[in-house]
CSV table of C-alpha atoms in Angstrom, one decimal:
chain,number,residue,atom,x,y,z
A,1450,UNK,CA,14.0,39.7,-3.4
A,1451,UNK,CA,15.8,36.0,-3.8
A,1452,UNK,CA,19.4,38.0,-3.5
A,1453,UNK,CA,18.1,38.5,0.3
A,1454,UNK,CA,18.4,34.8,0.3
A,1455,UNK,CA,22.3,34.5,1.3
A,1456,UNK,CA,22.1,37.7,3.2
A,1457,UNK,CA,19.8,35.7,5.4
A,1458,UNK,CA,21.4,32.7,5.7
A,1459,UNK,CA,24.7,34.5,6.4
A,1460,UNK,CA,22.6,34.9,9.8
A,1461,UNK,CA,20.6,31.8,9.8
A,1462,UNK,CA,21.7,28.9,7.2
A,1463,UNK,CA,18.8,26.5,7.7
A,1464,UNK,CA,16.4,24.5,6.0
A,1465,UNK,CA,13.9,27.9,4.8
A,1466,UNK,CA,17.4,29.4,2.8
A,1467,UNK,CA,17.9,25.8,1.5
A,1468,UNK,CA,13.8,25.7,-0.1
A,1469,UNK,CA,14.4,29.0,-1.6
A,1470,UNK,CA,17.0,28.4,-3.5
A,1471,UNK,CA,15.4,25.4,-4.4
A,1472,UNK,CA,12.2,27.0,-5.6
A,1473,UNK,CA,14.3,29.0,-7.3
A,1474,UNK,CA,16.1,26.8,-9.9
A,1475,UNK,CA,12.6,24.1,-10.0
A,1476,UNK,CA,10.8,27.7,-11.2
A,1477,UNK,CA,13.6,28.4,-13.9
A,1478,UNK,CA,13.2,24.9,-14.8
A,1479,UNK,CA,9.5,24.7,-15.2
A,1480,UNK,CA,10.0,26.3,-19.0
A,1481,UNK,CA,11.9,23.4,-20.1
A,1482,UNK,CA,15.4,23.8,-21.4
A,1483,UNK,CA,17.5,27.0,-19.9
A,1484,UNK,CA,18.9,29.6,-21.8
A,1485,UNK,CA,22.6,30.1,-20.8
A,1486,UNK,CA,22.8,33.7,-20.0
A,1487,UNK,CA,19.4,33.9,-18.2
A,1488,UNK,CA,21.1,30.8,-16.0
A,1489,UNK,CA,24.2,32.6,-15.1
A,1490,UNK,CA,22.5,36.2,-15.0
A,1491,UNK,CA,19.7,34.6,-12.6
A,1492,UNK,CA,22.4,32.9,-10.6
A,1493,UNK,CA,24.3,36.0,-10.2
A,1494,UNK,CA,21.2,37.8,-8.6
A,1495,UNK,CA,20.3,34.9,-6.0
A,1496,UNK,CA,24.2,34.7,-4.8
A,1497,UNK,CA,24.5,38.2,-4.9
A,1498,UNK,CA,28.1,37.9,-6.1
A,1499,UNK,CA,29.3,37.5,-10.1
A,1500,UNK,CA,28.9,34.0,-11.8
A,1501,UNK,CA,29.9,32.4,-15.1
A,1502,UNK,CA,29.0,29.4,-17.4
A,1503,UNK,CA,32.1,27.8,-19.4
A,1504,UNK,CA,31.1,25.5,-22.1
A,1505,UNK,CA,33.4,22.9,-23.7
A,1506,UNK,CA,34.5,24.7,-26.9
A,1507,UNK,CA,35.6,27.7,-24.7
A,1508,UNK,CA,32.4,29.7,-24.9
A,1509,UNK,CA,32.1,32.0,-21.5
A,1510,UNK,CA,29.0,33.7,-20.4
A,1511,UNK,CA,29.6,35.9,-17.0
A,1512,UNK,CA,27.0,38.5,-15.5
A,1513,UNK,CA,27.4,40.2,-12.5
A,1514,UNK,CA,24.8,40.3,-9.3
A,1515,UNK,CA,23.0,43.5,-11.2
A,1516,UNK,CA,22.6,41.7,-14.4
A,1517,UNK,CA,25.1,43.3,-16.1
A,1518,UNK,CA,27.5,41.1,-18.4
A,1519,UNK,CA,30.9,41.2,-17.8
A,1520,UNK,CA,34.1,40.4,-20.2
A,1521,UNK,CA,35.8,37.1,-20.3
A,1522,UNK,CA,37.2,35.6,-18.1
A,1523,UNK,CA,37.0,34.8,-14.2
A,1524,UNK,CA,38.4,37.1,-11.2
A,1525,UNK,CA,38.3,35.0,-8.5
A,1526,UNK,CA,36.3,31.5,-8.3
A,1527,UNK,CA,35.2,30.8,-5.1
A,1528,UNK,CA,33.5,27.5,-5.7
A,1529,UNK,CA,32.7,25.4,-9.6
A,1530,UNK,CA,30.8,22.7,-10.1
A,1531,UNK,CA,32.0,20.8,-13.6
A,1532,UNK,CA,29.6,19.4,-16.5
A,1533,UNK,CA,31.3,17.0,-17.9
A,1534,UNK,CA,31.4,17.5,-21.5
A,1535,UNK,CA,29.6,20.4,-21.5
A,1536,UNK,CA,32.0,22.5,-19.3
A,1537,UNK,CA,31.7,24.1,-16.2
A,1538,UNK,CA,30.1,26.8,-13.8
A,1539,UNK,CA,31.5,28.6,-10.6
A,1540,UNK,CA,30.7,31.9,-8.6
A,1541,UNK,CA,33.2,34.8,-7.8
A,1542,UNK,CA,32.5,35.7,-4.5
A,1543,UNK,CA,35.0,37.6,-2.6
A,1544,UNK,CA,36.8,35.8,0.4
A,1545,UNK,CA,35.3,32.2,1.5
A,1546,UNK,CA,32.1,30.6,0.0
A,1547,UNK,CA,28.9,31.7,1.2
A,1548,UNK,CA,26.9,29.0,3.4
A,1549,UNK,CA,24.5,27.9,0.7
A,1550,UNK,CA,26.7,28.3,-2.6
A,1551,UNK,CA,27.6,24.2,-3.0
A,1552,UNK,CA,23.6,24.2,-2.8
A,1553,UNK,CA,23.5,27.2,-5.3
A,1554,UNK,CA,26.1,25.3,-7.6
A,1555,UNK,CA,24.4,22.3,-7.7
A,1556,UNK,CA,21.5,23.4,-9.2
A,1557,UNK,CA,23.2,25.6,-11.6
A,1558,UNK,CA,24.7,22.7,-12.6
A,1559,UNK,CA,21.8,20.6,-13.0
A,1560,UNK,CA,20.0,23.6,-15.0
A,1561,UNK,CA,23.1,23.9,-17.1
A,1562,UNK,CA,23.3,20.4,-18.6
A,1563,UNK,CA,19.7,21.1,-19.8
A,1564,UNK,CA,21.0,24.5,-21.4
A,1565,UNK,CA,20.2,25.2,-25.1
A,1566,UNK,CA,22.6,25.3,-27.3
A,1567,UNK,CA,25.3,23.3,-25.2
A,1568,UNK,CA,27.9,20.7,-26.3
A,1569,UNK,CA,27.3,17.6,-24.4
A,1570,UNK,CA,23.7,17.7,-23.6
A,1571,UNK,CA,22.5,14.6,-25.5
A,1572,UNK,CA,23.2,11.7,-23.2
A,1573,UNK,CA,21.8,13.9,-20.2
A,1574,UNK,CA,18.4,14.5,-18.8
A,1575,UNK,CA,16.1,17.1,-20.8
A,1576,UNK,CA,12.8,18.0,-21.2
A,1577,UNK,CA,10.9,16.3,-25.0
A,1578,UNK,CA,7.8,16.6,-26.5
A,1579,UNK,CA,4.9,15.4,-24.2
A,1580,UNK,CA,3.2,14.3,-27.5
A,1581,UNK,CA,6.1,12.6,-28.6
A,1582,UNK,CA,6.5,10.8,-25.2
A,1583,UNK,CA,3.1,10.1,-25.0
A,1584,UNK,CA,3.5,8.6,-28.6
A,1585,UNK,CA,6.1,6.1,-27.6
A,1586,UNK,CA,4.0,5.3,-24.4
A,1587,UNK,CA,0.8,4.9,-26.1
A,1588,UNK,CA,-0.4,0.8,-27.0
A,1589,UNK,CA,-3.0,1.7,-29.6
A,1590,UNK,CA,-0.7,3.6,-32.3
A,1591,UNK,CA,1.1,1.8,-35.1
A,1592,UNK,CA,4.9,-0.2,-34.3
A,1593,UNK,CA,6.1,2.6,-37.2
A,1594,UNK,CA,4.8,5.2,-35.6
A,1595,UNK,CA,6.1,4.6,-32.0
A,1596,UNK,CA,9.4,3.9,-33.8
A,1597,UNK,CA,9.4,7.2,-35.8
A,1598,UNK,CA,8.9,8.8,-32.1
A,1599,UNK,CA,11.7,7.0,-30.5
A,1600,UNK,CA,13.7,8.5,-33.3
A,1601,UNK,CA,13.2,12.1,-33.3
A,1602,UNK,CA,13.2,12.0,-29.1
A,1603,UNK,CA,16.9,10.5,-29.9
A,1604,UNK,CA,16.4,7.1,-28.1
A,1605,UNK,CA,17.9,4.1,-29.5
A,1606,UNK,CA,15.5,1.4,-30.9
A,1607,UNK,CA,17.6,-1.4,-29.9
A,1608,UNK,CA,17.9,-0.9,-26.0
A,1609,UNK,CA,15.6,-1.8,-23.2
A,1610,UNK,CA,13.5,1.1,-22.4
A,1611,UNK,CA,12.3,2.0,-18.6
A,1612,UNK,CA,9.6,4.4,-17.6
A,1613,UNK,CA,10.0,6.1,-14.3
A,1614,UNK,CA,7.0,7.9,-13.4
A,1615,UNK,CA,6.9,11.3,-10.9
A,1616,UNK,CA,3.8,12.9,-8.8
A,1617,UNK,CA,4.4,16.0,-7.3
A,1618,UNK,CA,2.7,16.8,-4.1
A,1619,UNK,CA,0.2,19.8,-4.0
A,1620,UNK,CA,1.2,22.7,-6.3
A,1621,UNK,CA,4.4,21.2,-7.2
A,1622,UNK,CA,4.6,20.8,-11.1
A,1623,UNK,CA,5.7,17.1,-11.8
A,1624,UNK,CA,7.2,17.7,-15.0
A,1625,UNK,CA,9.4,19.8,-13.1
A,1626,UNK,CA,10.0,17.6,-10.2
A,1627,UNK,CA,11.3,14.9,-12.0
A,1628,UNK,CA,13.7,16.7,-14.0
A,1629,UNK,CA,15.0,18.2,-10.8
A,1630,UNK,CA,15.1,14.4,-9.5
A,1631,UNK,CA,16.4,13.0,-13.0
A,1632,UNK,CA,18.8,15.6,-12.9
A,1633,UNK,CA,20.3,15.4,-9.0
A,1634,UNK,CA,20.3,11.9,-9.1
A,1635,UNK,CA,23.6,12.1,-12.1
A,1636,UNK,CA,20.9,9.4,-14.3
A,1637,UNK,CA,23.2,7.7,-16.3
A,1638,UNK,CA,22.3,6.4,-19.9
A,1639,UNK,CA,19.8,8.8,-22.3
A,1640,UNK,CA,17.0,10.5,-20.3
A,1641,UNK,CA,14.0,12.1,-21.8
A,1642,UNK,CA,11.6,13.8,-19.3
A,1643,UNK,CA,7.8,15.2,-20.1
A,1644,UNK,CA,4.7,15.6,-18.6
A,1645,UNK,CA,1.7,13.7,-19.3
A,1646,UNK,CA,-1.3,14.1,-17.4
A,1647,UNK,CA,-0.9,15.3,-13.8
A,1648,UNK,CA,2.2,13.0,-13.9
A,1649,UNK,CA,6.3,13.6,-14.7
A,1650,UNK,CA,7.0,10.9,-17.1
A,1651,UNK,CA,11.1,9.7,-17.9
A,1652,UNK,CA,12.3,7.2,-20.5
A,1653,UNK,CA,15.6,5.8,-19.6
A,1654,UNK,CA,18.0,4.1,-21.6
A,1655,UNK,CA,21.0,2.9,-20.0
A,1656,UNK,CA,23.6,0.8,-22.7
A,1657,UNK,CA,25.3,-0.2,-19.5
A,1658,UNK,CA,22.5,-2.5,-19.2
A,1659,UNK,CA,22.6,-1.6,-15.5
A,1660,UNK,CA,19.2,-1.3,-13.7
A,1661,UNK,CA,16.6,0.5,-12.2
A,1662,UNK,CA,17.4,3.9,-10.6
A,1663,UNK,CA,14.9,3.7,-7.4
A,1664,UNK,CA,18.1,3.7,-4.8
A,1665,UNK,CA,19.4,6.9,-6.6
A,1666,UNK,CA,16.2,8.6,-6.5
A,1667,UNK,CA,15.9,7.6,-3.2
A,1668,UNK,CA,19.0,9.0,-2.2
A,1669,UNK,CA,18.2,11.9,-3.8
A,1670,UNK,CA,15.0,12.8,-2.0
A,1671,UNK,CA,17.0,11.5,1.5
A,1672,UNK,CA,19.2,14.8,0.2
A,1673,UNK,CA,16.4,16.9,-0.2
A,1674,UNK,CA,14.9,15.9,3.1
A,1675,UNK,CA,18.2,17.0,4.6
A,1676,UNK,CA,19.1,20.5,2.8
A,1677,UNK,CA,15.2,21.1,4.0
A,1678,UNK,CA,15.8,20.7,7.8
A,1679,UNK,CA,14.0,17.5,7.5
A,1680,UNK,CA,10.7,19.2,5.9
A,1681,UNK,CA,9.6,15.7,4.8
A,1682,UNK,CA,6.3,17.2,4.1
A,1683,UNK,CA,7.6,19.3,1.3
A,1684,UNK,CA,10.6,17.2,0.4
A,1685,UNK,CA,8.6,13.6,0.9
A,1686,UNK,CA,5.4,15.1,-1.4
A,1687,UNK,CA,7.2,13.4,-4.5
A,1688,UNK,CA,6.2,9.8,-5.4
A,1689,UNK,CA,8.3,8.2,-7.7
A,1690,UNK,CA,7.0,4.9,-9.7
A,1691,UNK,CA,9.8,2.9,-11.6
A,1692,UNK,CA,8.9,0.6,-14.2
A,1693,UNK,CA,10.6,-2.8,-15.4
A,1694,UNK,CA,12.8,-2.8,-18.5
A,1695,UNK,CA,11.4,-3.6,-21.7
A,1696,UNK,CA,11.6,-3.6,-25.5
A,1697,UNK,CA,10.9,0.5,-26.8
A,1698,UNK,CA,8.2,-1.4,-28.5
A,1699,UNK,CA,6.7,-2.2,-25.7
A,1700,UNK,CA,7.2,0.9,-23.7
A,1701,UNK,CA,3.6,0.9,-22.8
A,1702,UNK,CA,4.0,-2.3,-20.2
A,1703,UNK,CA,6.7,-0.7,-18.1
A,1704,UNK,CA,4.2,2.8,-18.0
A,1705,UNK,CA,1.7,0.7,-16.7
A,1706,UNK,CA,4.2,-0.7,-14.4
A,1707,UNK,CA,5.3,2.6,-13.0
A,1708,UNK,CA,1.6,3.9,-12.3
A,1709,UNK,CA,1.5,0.7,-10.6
A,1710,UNK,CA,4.0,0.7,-8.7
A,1711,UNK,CA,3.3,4.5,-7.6
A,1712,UNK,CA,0.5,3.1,-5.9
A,1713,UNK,CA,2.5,1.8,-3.5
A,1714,UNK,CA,4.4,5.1,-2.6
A,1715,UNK,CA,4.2,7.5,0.4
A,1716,UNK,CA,4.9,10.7,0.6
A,1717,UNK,CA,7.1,12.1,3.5
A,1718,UNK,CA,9.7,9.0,3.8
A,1719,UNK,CA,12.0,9.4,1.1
A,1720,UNK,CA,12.4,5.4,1.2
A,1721,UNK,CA,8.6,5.0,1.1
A,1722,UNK,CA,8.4,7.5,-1.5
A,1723,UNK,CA,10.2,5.6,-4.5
A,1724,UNK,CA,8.7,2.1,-5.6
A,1725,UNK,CA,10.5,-0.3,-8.1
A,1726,UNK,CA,8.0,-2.4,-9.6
A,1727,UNK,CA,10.3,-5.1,-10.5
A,1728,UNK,CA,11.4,-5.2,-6.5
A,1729,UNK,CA,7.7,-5.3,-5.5
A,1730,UNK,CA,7.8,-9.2,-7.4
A,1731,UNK,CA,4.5,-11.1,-6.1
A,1732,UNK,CA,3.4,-8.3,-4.3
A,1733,UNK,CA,2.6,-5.7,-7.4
A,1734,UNK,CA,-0.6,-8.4,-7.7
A,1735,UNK,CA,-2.4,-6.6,-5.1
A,1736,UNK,CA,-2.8,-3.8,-7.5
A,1737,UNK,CA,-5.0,-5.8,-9.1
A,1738,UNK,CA,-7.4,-6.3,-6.5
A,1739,UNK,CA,-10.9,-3.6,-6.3
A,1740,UNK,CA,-10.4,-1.1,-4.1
A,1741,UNK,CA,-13.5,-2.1,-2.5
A,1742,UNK,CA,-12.2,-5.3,-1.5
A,1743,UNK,CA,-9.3,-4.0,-0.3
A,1744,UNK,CA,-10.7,-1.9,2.1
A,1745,UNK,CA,-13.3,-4.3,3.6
A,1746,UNK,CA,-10.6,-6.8,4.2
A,1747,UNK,CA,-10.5,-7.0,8.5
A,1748,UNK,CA,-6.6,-5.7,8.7
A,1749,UNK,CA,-6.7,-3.0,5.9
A,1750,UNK,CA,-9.8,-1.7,7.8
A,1751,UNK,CA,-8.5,-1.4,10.9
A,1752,UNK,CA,-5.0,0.0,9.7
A,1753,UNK,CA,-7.5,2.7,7.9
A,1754,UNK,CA,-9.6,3.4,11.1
A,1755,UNK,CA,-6.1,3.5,13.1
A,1756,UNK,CA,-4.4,5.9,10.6
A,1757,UNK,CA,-7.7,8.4,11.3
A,1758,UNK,CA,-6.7,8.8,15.1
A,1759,UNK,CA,-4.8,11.2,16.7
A,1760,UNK,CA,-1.0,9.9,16.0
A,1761,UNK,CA,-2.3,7.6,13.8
A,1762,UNK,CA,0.2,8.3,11.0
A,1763,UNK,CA,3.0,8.5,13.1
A,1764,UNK,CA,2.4,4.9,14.6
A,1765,UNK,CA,2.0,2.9,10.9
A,1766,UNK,CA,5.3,5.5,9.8
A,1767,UNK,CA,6.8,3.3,12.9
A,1768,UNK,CA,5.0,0.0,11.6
A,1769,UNK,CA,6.6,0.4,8.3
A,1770,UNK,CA,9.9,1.4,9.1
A,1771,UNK,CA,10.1,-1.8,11.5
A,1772,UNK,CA,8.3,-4.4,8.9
A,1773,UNK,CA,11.2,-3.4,6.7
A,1774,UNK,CA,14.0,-3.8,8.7
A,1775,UNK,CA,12.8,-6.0,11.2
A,1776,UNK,CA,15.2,-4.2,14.0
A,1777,UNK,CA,14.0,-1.7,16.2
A,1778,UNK,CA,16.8,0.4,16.7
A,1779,UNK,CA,17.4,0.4,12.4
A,1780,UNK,CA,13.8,1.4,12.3
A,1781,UNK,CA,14.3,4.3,14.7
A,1782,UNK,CA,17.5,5.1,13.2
A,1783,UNK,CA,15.8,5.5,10.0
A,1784,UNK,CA,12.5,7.8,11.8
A,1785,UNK,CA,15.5,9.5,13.7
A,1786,UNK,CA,13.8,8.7,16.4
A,1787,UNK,CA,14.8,7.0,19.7
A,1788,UNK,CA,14.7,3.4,19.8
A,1789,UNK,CA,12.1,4.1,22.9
A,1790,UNK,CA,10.0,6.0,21.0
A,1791,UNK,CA,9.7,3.7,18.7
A,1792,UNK,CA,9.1,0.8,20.9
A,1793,UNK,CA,6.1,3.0,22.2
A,1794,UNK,CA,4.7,3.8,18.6
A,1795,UNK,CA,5.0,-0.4,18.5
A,1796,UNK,CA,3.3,-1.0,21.4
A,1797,UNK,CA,0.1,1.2,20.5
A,1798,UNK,CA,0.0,-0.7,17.0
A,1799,UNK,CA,0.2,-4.5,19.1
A,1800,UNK,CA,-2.7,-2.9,21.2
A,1801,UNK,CA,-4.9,-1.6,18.6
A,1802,UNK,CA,-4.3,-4.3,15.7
A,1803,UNK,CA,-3.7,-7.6,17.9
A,1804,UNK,CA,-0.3,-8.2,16.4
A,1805,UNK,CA,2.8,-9.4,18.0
A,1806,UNK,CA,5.5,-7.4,15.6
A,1807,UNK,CA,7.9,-9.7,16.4
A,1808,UNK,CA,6.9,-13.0,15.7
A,1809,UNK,CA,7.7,-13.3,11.4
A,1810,UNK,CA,4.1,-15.0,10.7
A,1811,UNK,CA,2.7,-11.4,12.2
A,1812,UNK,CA,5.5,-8.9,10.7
A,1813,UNK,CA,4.4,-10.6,7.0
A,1814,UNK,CA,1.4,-10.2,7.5
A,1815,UNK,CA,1.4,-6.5,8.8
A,1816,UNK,CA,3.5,-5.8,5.8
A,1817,UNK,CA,1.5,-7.2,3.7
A,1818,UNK,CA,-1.5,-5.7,5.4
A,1819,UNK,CA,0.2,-2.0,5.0
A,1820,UNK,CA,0.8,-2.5,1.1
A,1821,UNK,CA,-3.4,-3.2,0.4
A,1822,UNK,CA,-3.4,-0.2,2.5
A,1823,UNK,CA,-1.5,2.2,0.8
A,1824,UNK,CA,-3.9,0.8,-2.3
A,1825,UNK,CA,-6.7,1.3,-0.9
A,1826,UNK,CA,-5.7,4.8,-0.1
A,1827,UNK,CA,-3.8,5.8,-3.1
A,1828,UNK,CA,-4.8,8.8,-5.3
């Protein structure tokens, strides 16, 4: 059935082609790391055409669309994605690329680097041992023993440590939705990626020293948004946490940081969706606050009784989008939206809250006002 998938969006290349082969490689991914020739002979099905896996000592793996390997050796490469280190894939399709085969490639990249058996693979992002991970993470377990763990999931003891953690809307498996965003995002540095709980759980290590990754996971879930037709309701049900940077040893504050922070997300806005604790700053106290108190407070109240009204959700998306860039026509450029449209949405919120959005004593406060809300309403 998923090689009717090009055949389709031969006719109609929008954003239900673009899902599938999504679903596709996230499925394939759900098992952890890939075996090489179920990759390419997979690949070879959905794209209907032949496809091949090169690694970096000159190993090829080629199957054809029924799953039969084939020798050595490419015919005619139509479109390749590189690995780095660890080689490179491609398809052989006859005449021009098919509408969705960068897409295709993409994420037989991503599912490559995580191949068993690869050269290359240890600086990118794979799948560990949740008990491992949930060693390192853990506050109650002996310094040795935390150390032993950073050890065997091939971190370095010496360099700042960040947690980045991943919720995956509805079904969606979040171990499996932060590799997929680990992975797209190109995350620099070692990356080791588990599941712990309900949530998708990385440990990042970048000897760069550079910092946190919340603009590339953003960008990546802007991407996703796109290839979807703008489905922000699939696309936007990740939440993505990101922890501060600290000692290995102390891999346990940044977790807490990145639950924290995930607080603050929300899904269907891929800026929204990704929260940096360390960019929070003064704000990340709120968390502390009962939930109970939050929601009693007069203007988390009302934004709560607003958000229940017809529209409701659509007016605060406008609230927030114009809080944080404090223009109208930026905010509506990021709702793609109408700058009218959003003056409207605007208008309703003035109305129902007694604000003035464009005074800044009133625009703090509505922001600050829509961060105990998100608290108050958080999972």
């Amino acid at each position: 059935m998923k090689g009717l998938l090009l055949r389709l969006s031969a006719l109609d290349a929008d954003a239900a082609a673009a899902v599938r082969v999504i679903a596709h490689y996230e499925a394939l991914l759900s098992g952890g790391a890939v075996d090489p020739a179920a990759l390419v002979r997979s690949t070879a099905g959905l794209a209907e055409c032949p496809a091949g896996l090169e690694t970096a000592d000159g190993r090829t793996v080629r199957f054809g669309p029924d799953g039969i390997a084939l020798p050595d050796g490419p015919v005619a490469v139509s479109g390749s994605a590189d690995l780095g280190a660890a080689g490179r894939v491609w398809l052989e399709r006859p005449g021009a690329p098919g509408p969705l085969d960068e897409l295709v490639l993409e994420w037989m990249a991503l599912a490559a680097r995580m191949a068993d058996g690869l050269p290359g693979r240890a600086g990118a992002p794979h799948v560990a041992d949740p008990a491992l991970v949930e060693l390192v993470l853990s506050e109650r377990e002996a310094v040795e023993d935390r150390a032993r763990a950073l050890r065997l999931l091939g971190l370095a003891p010496e360099l700042p440590l960040r947690v980045v953690a991943v919720a995956g809307g509805g079904a969606s498996d979040a171990g499996v939705q932060a590799v997929a965003l680990l992975g797209r995002s190109g995350a620099r540095g070692l990356v080791r990626i588990a599941r712990v709980g309900s949530l998708g759980v990385a440990l990042m290590q970048r000897r760069d020293g550079s910092g946190s990754p919340a603009d590339e996971l953003r960008a990546v879930l802007g991407e996703r948004a796109r290839e979807r037709g703008g489905a922000l309701d699939r696309a936007g049900a990740v939440r993505v946490g990101v922890g501060g940077a600290a000692e290995p040893s102390r891999a346990g504050a940044s977790w807490a940081q990145a639950r924290s922070a995930l607080r603050f997300t929300v899904a269907g806005d891929p800026v929204e969706a990704v929260a940096d604790h360390d960019a929070l700053g003064p704000v990340a106290l709120l968390a502390e606050i009962p939930v109970d108190r939050l929601r009693a407070q007069p203007d988390v109240a009302a934004l709560l009784e607003l958000s229940d009204r017809a529209g409701g959700g659509l007016i605060l998306a406008a609230v927030a989008a114009f809080c944080r860039t404090g223009s109208l026509r930026q905010a509506a450029a990021e709702l793609h939206l109408h700058h009218s449209s959003v003056a409207a949405r605007l208008a309703h919120a003035e109305a129902a809250l007694g604000w003035r959005l464009h005074d800044p004593p009133d625009r703090f406060r509505a922001q600050l006002a829509l961060y105990a809300r998100r608290l108050a309403d958080a999972p």
